Short mmCIF file of C-alpha atoms and ligand atoms in Angstrom, two decimals:
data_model
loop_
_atom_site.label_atom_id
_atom_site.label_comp_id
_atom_site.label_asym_id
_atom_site.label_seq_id
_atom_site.Cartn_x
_atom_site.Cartn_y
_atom_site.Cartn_z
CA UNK A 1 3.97 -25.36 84.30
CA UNK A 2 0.36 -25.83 84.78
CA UNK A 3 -1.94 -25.61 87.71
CA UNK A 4 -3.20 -29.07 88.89
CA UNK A 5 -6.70 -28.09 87.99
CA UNK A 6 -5.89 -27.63 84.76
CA UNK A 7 -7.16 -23.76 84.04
CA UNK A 8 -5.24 -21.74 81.91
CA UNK A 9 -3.80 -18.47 83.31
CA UNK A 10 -4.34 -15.50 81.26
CA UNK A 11 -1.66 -12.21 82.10
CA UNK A 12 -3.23 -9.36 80.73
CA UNK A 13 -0.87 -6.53 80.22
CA UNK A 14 -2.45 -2.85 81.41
CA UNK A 15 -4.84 -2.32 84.08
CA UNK A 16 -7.76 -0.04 82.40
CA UNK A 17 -11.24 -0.75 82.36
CA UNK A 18 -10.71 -3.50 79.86
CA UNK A 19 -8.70 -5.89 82.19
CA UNK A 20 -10.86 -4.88 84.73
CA UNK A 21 -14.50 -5.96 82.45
CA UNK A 22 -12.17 -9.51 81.54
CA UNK A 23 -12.46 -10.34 84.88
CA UNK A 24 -15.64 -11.49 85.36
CA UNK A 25 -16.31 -13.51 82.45
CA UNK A 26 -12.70 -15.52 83.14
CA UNK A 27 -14.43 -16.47 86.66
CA UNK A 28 -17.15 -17.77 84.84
CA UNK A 29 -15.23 -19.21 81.97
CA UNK A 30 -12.87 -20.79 85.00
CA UNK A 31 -9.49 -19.49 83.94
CA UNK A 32 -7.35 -17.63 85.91
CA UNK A 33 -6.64 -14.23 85.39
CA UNK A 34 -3.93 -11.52 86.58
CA UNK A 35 -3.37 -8.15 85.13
CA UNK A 36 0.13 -6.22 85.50
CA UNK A 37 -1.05 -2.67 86.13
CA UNK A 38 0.95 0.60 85.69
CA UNK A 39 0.03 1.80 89.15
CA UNK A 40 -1.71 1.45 92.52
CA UNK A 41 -5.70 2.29 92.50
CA UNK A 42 -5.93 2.51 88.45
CA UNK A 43 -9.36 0.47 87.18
CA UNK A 44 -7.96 -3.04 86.75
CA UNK A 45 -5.47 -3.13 89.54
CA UNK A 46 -8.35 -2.66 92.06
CA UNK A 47 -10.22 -6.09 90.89
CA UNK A 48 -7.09 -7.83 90.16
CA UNK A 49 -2.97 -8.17 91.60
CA UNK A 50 0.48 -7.06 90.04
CA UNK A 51 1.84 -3.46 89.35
CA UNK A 52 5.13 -2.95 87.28
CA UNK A 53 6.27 -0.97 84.94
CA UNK A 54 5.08 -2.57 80.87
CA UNK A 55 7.93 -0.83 79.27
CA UNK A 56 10.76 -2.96 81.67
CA UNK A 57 12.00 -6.10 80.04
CA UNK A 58 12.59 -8.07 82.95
CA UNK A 59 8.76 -6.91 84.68
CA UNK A 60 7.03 -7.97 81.86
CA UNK A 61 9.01 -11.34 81.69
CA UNK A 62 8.78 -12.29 85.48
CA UNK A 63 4.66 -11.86 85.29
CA UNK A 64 4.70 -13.75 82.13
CA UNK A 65 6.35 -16.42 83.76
CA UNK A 66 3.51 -16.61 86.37
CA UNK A 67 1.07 -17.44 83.44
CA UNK A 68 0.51 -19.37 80.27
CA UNK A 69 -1.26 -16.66 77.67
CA UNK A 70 -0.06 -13.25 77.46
CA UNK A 71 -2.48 -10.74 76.00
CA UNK A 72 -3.03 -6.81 76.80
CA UNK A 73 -5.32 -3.99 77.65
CA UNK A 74 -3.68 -1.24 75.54
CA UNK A 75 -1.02 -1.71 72.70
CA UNK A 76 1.55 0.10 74.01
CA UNK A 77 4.08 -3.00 75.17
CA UNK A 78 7.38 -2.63 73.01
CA UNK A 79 7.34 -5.24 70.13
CA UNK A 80 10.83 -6.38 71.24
CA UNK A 81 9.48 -7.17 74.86
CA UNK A 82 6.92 -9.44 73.06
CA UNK A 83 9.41 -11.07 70.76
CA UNK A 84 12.09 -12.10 73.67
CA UNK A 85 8.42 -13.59 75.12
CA UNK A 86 7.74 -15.52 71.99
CA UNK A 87 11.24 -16.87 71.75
CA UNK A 88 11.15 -17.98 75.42
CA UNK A 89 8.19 -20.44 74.49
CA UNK A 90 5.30 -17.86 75.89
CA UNK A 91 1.91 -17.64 73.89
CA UNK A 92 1.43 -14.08 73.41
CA UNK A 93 -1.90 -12.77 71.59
CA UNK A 94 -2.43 -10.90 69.33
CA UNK A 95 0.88 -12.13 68.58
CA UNK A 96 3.82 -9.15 68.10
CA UNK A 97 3.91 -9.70 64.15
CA UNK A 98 0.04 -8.71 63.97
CA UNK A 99 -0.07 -6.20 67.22
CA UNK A 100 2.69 -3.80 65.04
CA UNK A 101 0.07 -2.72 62.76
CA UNK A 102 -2.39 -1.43 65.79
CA UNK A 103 0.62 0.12 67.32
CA UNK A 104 2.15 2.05 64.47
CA UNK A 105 -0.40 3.78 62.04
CA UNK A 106 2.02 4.54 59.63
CA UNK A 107 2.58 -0.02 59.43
CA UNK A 108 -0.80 0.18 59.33
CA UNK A 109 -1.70 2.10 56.64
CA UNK A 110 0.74 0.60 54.64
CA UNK A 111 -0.44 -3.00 55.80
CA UNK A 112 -4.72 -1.84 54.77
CA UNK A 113 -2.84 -0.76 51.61
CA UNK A 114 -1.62 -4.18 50.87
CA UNK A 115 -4.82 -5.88 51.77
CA UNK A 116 -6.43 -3.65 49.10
CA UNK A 117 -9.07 -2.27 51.29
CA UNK A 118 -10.72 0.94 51.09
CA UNK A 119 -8.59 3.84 53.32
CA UNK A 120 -8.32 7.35 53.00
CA UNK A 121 -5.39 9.16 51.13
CA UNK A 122 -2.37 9.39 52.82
CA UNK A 123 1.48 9.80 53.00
CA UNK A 124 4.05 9.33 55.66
CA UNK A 125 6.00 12.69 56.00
CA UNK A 126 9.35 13.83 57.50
CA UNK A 127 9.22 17.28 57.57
CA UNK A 128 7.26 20.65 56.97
CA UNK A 129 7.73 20.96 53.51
CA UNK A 130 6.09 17.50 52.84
CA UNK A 131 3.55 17.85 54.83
CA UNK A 132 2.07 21.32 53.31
CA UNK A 133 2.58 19.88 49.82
CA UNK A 134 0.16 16.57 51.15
CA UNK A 135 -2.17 19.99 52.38
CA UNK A 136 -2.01 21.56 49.14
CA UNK A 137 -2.82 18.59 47.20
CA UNK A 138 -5.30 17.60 49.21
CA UNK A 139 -8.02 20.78 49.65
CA UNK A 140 -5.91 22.72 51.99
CA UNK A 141 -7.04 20.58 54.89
CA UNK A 142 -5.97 17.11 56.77
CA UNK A 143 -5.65 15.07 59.47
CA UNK A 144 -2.19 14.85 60.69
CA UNK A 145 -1.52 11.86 63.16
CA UNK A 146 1.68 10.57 65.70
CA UNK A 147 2.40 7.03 64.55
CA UNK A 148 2.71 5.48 67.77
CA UNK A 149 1.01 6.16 71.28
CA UNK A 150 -2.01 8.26 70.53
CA UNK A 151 -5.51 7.27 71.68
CA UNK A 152 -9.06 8.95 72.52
CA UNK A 153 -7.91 11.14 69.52
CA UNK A 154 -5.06 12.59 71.69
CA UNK A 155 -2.12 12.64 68.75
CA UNK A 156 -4.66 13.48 65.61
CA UNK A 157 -5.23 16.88 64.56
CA UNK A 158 -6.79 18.61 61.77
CA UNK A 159 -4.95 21.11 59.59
CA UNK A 160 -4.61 23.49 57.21
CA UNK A 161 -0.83 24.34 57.52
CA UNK A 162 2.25 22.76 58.70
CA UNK A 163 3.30 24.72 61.09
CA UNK A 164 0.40 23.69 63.15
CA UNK A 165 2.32 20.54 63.94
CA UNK A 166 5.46 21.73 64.48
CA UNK A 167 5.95 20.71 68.13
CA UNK A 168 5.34 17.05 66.49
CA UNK A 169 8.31 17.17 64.11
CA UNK A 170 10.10 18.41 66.71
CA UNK A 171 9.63 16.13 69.27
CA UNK A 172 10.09 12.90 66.43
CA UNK A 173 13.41 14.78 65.74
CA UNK A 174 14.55 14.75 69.77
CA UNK A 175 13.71 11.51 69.85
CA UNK A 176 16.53 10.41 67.46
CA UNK A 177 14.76 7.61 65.34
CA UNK A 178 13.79 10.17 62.71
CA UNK A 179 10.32 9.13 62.60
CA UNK A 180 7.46 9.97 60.41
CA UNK A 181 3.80 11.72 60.81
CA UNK A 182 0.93 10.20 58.82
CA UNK A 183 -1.31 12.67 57.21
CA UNK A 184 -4.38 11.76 55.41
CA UNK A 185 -7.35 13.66 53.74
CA UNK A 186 -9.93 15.15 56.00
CA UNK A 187 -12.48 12.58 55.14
CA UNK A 188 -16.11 14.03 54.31
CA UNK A 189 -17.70 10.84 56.56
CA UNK A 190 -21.41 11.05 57.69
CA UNK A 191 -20.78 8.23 60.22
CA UNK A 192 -18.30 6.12 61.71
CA UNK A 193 -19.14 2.23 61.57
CA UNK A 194 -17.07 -0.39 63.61
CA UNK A 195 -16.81 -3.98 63.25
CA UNK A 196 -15.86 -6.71 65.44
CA UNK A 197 -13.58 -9.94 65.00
CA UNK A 198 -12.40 -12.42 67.20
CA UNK A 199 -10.07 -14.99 65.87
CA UNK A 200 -8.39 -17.83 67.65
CA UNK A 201 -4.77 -19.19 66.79
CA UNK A 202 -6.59 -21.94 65.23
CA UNK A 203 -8.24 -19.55 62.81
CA UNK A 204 -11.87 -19.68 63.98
CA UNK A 205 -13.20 -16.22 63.76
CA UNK A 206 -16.58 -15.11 64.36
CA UNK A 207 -18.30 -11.60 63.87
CA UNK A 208 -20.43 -9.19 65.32
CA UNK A 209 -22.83 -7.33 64.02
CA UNK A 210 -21.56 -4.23 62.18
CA UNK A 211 -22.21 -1.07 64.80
CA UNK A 212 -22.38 2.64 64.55
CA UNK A 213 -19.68 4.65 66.81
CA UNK A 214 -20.48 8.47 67.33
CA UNK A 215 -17.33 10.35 68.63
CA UNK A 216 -17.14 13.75 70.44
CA UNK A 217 -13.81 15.56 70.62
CA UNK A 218 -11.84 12.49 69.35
CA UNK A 219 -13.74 10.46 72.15
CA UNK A 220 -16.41 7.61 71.37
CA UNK A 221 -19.58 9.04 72.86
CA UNK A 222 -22.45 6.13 71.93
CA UNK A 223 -22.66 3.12 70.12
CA UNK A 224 -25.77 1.96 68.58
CA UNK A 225 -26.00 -1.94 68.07
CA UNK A 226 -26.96 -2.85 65.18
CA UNK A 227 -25.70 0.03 63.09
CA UNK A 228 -29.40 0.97 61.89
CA UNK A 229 -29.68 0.59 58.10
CA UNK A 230 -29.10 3.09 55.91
CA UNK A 231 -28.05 1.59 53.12
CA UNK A 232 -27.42 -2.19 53.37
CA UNK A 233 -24.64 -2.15 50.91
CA UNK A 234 -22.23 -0.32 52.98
CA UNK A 235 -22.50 -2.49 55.56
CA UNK A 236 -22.68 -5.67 53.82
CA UNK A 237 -18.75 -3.99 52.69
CA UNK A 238 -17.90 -3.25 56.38
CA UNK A 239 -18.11 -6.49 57.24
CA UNK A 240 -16.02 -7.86 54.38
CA UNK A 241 -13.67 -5.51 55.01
CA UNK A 242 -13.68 -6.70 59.22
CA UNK A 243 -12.74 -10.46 57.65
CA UNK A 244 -10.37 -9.26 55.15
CA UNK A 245 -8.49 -7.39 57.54
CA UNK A 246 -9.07 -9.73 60.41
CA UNK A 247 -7.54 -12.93 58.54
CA UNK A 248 -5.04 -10.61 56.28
CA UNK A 249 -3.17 -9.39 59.69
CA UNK A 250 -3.38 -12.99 61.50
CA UNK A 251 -4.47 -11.34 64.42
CA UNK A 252 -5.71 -13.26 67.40
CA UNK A 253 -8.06 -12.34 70.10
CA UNK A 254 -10.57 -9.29 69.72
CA UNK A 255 -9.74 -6.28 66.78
CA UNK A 256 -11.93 -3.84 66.37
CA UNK A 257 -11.99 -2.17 62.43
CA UNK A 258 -13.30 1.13 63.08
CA UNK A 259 -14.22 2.65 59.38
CA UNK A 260 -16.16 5.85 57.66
CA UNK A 261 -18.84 5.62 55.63
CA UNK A 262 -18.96 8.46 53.40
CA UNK A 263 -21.61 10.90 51.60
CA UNK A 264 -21.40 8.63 48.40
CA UNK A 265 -21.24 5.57 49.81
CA UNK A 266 -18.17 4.32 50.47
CA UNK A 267 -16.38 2.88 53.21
CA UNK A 268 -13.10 3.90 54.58
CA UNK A 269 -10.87 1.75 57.18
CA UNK A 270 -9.45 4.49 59.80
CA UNK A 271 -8.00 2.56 62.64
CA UNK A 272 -7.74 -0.98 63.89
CA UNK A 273 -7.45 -1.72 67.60
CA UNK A 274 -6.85 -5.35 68.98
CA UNK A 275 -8.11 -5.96 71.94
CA UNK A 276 -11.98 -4.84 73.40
CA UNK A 277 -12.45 -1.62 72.15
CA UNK A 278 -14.73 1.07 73.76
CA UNK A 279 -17.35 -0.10 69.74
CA UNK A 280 -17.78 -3.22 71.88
CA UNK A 281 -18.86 -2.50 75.55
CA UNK A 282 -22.41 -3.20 74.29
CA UNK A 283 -21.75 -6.83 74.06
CA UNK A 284 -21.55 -7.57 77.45
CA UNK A 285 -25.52 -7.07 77.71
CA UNK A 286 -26.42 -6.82 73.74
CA UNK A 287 -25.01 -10.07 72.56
CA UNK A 288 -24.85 -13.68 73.46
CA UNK A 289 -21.05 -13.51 74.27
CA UNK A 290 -19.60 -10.20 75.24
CA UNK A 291 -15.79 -9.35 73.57
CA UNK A 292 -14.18 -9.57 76.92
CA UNK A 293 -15.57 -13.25 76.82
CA UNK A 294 -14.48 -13.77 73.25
CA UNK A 295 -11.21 -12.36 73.70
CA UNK A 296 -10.45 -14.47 76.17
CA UNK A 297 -11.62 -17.79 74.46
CA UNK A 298 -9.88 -16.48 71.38
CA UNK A 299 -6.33 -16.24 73.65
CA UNK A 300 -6.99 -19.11 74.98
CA UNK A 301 -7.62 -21.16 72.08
CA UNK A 302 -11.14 -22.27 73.12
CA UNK A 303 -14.36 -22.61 70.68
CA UNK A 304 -15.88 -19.30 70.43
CA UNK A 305 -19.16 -18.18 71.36
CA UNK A 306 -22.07 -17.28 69.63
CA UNK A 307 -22.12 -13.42 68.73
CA UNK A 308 -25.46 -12.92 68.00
CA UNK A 309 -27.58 -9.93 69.62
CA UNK A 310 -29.60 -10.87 72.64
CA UNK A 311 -31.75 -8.29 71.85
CA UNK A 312 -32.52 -6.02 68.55
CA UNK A 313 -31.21 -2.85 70.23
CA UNK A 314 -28.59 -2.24 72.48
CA UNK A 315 -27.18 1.18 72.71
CA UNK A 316 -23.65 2.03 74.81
CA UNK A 317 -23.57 5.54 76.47
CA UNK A 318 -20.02 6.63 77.83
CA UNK A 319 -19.59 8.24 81.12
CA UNK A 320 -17.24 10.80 81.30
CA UNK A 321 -15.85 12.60 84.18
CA UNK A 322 -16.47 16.44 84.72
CA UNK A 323 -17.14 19.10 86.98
CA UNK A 324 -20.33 17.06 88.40
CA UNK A 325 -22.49 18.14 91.37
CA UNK A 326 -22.39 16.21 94.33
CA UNK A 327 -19.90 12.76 95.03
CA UNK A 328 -19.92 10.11 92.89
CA UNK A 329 -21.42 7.77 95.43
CA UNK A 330 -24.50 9.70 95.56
CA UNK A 331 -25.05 10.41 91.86
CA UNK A 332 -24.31 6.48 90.82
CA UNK A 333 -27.02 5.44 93.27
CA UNK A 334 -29.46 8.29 92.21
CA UNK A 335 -28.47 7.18 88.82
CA UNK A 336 -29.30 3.26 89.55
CA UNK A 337 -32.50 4.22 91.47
CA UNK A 338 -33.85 6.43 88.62
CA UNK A 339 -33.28 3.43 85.46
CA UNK A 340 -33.44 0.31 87.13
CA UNK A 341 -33.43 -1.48 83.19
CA UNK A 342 -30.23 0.55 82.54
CA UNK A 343 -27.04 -1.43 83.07
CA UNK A 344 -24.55 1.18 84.81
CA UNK A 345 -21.05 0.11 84.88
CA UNK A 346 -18.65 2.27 86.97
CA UNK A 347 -14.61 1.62 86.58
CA UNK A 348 -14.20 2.86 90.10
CA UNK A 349 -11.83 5.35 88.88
CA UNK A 350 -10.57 8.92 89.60
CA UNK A 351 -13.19 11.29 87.64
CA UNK A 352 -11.45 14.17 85.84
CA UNK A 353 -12.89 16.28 82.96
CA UNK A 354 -13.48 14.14 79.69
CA UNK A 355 -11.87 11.07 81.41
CA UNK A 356 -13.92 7.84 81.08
CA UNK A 357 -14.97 6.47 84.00
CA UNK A 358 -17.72 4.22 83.03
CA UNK A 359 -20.72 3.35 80.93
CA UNK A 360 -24.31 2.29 80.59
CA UNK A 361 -26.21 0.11 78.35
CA UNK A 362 -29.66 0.01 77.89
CA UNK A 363 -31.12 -2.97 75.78
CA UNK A 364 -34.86 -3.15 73.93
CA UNK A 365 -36.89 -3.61 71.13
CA UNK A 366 -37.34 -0.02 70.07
CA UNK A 367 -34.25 2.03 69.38
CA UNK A 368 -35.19 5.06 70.04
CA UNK A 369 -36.65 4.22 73.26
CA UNK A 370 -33.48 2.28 74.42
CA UNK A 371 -31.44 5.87 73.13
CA UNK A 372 -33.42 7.87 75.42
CA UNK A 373 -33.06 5.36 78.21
CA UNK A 374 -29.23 5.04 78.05
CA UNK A 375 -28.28 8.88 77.28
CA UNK A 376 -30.87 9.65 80.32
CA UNK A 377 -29.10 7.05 82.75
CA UNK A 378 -25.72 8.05 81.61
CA UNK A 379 -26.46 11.55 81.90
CA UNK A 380 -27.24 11.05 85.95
CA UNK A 381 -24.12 9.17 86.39
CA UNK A 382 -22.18 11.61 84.78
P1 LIG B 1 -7.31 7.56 68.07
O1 LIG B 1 -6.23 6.57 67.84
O2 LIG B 1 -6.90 8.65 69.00
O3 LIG B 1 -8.65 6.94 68.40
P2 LIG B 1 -8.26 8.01 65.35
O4 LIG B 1 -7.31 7.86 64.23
O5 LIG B 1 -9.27 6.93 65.54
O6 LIG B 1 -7.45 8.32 66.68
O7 LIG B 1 -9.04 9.38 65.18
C1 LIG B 1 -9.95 9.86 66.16
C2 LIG B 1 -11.17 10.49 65.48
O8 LIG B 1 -10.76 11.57 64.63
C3 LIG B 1 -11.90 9.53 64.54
O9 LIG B 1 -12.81 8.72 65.24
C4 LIG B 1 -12.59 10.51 63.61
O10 LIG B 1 -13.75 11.04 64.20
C5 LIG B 1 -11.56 11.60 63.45
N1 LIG B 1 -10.69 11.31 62.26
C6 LIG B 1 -9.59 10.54 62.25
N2 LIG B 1 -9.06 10.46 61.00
C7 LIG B 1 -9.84 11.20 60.20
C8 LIG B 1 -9.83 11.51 58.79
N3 LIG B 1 -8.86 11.07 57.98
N4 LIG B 1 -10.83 12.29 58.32
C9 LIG B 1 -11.80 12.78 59.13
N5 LIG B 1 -11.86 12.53 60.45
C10 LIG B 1 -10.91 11.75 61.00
#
């Protein structure tokens, strides 16, 4: 089924703050777009229509029938789900058999191994006992993570002894399917570097410039756009490392290959994400096509757009929700009235401590200046 004028209808699958910033560019690009959302009043749900429940088969299957291109907001949508869609005739991207190794780290990990990138150390682990010996072998410290369902570093912790993890085990062990932890070694990183891909079924892909994420508490905090040079080298790798991974996992749409660079100069893969990630909000002012645009050419099979920056700095400031003075009606237009070059984007959702709830970009010719600008406009929001 098609509509008689021809657009293509996109389903996007969660209703966060990404399917809410794909709407606009899909009204400009002139495909339709609808977003099933977990609930009522969450970011997406407010600009766009349906609400059901991801995890139930038959939801997921009637809104899919109500469009031509699946594709998603988080990765949480059981692989089966996807599969039955596939086998029904439905385009779904990314497509299940690359989307595995963004939901499971443990896949993952073993998939980056494969590839013969760069990662840390690790091991998958059943119990206690393998776990400290990983610890022991390791420096006495590492980064234990759930496989599946963790984001805004909620499901990684660092450690120095099993037991601080013990809830974990015991929770996989409730849950019947005898899963596994991944730990890896604490990585001695001075920065975090993140590079974008979009790919198309076709195989088209097209890159953004390599950026710098900075995290606080597990969350991304800023990105800076370019990643400012520090040693050409390393980022010459990320971004081999972005196509390797990109074309070695088939993925389609946006991924994001968020990596470490480390004290001597290498550079680590930690965690892929596909669909726009939080390292790309920048785009949408700092480059010539935004990710939310690219992601949906790339599901929909159309050319791709030029990723080049529209200006030599753009930095990305996230808002966060906390105990704030005043209603956040009056603080957003204080904030607008006070950095009129700042671009303040507001998800229009429920603020609560450490929750984000939007962003602002700032872009320039002088990094530092655009820095100031953006932390100063986000800080006024906030
Ligand atoms: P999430 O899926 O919740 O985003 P990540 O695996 O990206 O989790 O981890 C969140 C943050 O924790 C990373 O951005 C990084 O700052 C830190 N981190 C993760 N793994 C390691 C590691 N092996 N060594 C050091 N720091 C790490």
């Amino acid at each position: 089924m098609t509509l008689e004028s021809g657009s293509i209808r996109i389903g996007v699958i969660g209703g966060g703050q990404l399917a809410r910033m794909m709407v606009p560019p899909a009204i400009h690009l002139g495909l339709r777009i609808s977003v099933l959302a977990e609930a009522e009043g969450s970011s997406a749900a407010r600009a766009a229509d349906a609400v059901g429940d991801y995890r139930d088969p038959e939801t997921v299957y009637a809104f899919a029938d109500t469009v031509d291109v699946v594709t998603f907001d988080h990765e949480h949508v059981p692989g089966e789900i996807l599969r039955e869609l596939e086998r029904r005739g439905k385009a779904v991207h990314p497509r299940p058999d690359a989307l595995q190794f963004a939901q499971d780290k443990i896949l993952m990990r073993e998939k980056l191994g494969e590839l013969g990138v760069p990662i840390p150390a690790w091991a998958a682990v059943e119990d206690e006992a393998e776990l400290q010996s990983f610890i022991d072998d390791n420096g006495g410290r590492a980064v234990v993570k759930t496989a599946r369902g963790g984001y805004d570093g909620k499901g990684v912790r660092v450690v120095s002894d099993a037991v601080e993890v013990r809830d974990w085990f015991t929770a996989l062990a409730e849950d019947g399917h005898g899963g596994r932890l991944l730990v890896e070694e604490l990585v001695d990183f001075t920065r975090e570097l993140s590079q974008l891909v979009a790919r198309r079924p076709s195989g088209e892909t097209r890159t953004w410039p390599v950026v710098e994420t900075i995290q606080r508490d597990g969350v991304c905090a800023e990105v800076i756009a370019p990643a400012p040079v520090q040693n050409a080298a390393t980022l010459d790798e990320a971004a081999r490392i972005g196509a390797i991974v990109a074309e070695g996992v088939q993925v389609t749409g946006v991924l994001a290959v968020e990596m470490f660079e480390t004290r001597d100069g290498r550079v680590l893969v930690n965690e892929l994400a596909m669909r726009p990630h939080n390292s790309g909000h920048f785009s949408i002012e700092g480059s010539v096509t935004s990710q939310f645009e690219q992601h949906l050419r790339a599901v929909a099979d159309l050319p791709l757009g030029d990723t080049s920056m529209a200006a030599p700095a753009a930095v990305m400031v996230n808002v966060l929700g906390g105990p704030a003075e005043g209603p956040m009606p009056v603080r957003y237009a204080e904030a607008l009235a006070a950095h009129p070059r700042a671009k303040i984007h507001s998800y229009d959702k429920q603020p609560r401590p450490g929750r984000k709830v939007g962003h602002v970009t700032v872009t320039g010719d002088d990094l530092e200046a655009v820095l100031a600008e953006a932390r100063a406009a986000a800080a006024a929001f906030e």
